[in-house]
Amino acid sequence: MSATPQAFNHQATSDCEICGAQIPFLETLKNKDRSLPICGAIECENVLKQKARMPEASFKVYLASHQRVLSQRKQRIAVKEEIRKQEAEEHQQIFEHMSRLLKGSNQQPSHRVVIPSGQLELVPVDQSRIDLYRSHLESVIDEALEYENVSQAPDDHNQHAHQKLNDQQALFERRPDVKAISDNLCMLCKGGCCSKGENHAYLSASSMRRQLDSNPGWTKEDLLEQYLSRLAPSSSKNACINQGNEGCVLPRELRSSTCNYFFCSSITHYQKLAEEKNLHAPVLAIQRHHTLWNRNYDNAPNDITNVTLVSEMDTHDLDVPDEFKAPRA
Ligand SMILES: [Zn+2]
């Protein structure tokens, strides 16, 4: 190997006229044939293409609006990245701190898992939400009735999740401790991933067809009733209509395969690592305030709420070290 590609990255000579990013060295060569120096990103190339197609004055306006949008987006990404780094550093420091404290005991954590938090505030389920849920269910049941069995149903997110459930099951049979710890982590989080379930609960035509295949006597009304009768008077604010204070109001067999399969990326990562590196209990759960889908939304601080030692049988709350309690500046 004679070339050292990394060196090129440090030879950026100027900034992109469209997005303001540093121009990599190789792009500066291409810029000799361009009417504006750009970074080579597809978006910037596309904006530049319009230069030849538009009158100069219109292009100026068009360019200014793209410059604004791209620079704002860049700023948001940079802030998020900064927060991500800062949080990762905090996680590492907490892990090291707790590992030192517990050193020599059988409580020393083997791994850290960062988990979100479910929406815990309950609000009454109003009729408009129930109507939306009912109409979603009716539409997916109607579609399910067009198929003879689930193999004919569309290849949707639930079909994919259902196929992967077997692999997950096999892992849990090999490592029941990993299943127990994963369940305990979910219990601590209380549905940080359910917040996107809204009024559809991820139920699709294939979910409904699967129900009808398992219960050949059920009519459309029976199936609808199975779901609607489970609704509680209140559910978590801004989350899934089925998310109550005890978790999902649906029994596991009525939930979507997506819900049955899903673990957030930090738990999935832990499961994989537990097998690969033969990790054992306990793990250190570091919980942050936001749900899985609104982390650092609008760059709001996502404070650490709990640090917990999680084993197969139980969970044990630890004191959050003082230096991590104060809101970040
Ligand atoms: Zn650019």
XYZ file of N, CA and C and ligand atoms in Angstrom, residues 16 18-20 39 41 44, ligand 1:
22
model
N -17.307 24.543 0.965
C -18.333 24.377 -0.071
C -19.217 25.627 -0.119
N -22.090 25.841 -1.103
C -23.507 25.554 -0.857
C -23.768 25.158 0.588
N -23.034 24.168 1.095
C -23.334 23.718 2.461
C -22.329 24.219 3.482
N -21.219 24.765 3.022
C -20.231 25.303 3.966
C -19.267 24.265 4.514
N -18.543 20.719 -2.186
C -17.895 19.633 -1.440
C -18.060 18.281 -2.107
N -20.960 16.579 -2.131
C -22.137 15.858 -1.616
C -23.230 15.915 -2.689
N -25.396 18.946 -2.771
C -24.731 20.147 -3.277
C -24.584 20.054 -4.798
Zn -21.501 20.989 0.105
